[in-house]
XYZ file of C-alpha atoms in Angstrom:
72
model
C 86.331 95.083 94.800
C 89.189 96.488 96.752
C 90.867 94.623 99.799
C 92.443 96.071 102.239
C 95.766 94.232 102.843
C 97.685 96.726 105.539
C 97.845 94.860 107.907
C 99.419 91.542 106.173
C 102.352 93.835 104.975
C 104.446 93.659 108.559
C 103.959 89.662 108.216
C 106.474 89.815 104.441
C 109.636 88.195 105.741
C 112.040 88.964 103.048
C 113.506 91.966 101.238
C 111.186 93.462 99.106
C 111.721 96.018 96.273
C 108.536 98.352 95.551
C 109.349 100.232 91.910
C 106.195 102.898 91.595
C 105.582 105.455 88.977
C 106.014 109.062 90.323
C 102.546 110.022 88.420
C 100.351 107.049 89.440
C 96.848 107.762 88.555
C 95.566 104.192 89.923
C 97.939 103.969 92.782
C 99.354 106.676 93.951
C 102.517 106.906 95.080
C 101.809 107.258 98.467
C 100.563 103.723 98.673
C 104.451 102.746 97.474
C 105.388 104.581 100.594
C 103.214 103.762 103.181
C 103.867 100.085 101.911
C 107.778 100.782 102.385
C 107.174 101.954 105.467
C 105.199 98.678 106.721
C 107.127 95.633 105.202
C 110.411 94.670 106.872
C 113.854 95.615 104.893
C 111.740 97.065 101.501
C 113.054 99.864 99.332
C 111.665 101.885 97.060
C 112.370 103.020 93.300
C 110.189 105.776 91.930
C 110.125 106.503 88.225
C 110.603 110.114 87.310
C 107.519 111.097 85.664
C 105.901 107.141 85.404
C 102.480 106.199 85.604
C 100.870 102.964 86.238
C 103.124 100.424 84.278
C 106.349 102.599 85.093
C 108.143 99.630 83.517
C 107.281 100.566 80.180
C 107.546 104.590 80.897
C 111.311 103.881 82.198
C 112.383 100.277 81.311
C 116.112 101.149 82.227
C 115.920 102.992 85.283
C 113.203 99.268 86.690
C 115.981 97.319 85.157
C 118.535 98.927 86.750
C 116.954 99.020 89.890
C 115.961 95.048 90.204
C 119.775 94.600 88.800
C 121.003 96.258 91.706
C 118.304 94.955 94.086
C 119.311 90.696 93.110
C 123.359 91.759 93.356
C 122.668 92.830 96.822
């Protein structure tokens, strides 16, 4: 069952970091770009060559992105 929560994205009121795999076939990068556009104060980090579990595909880049996000 899939639920479209697009209308709720603008209600997110805290800084949001989205980390997406470039080659994610389960949830395509276009979805991440849409979320970045609709969530106020959102940022999107794309993991080159990453799939749906991009944090496993490139843990170093993921960790660096999270560290930077939390520090700023």
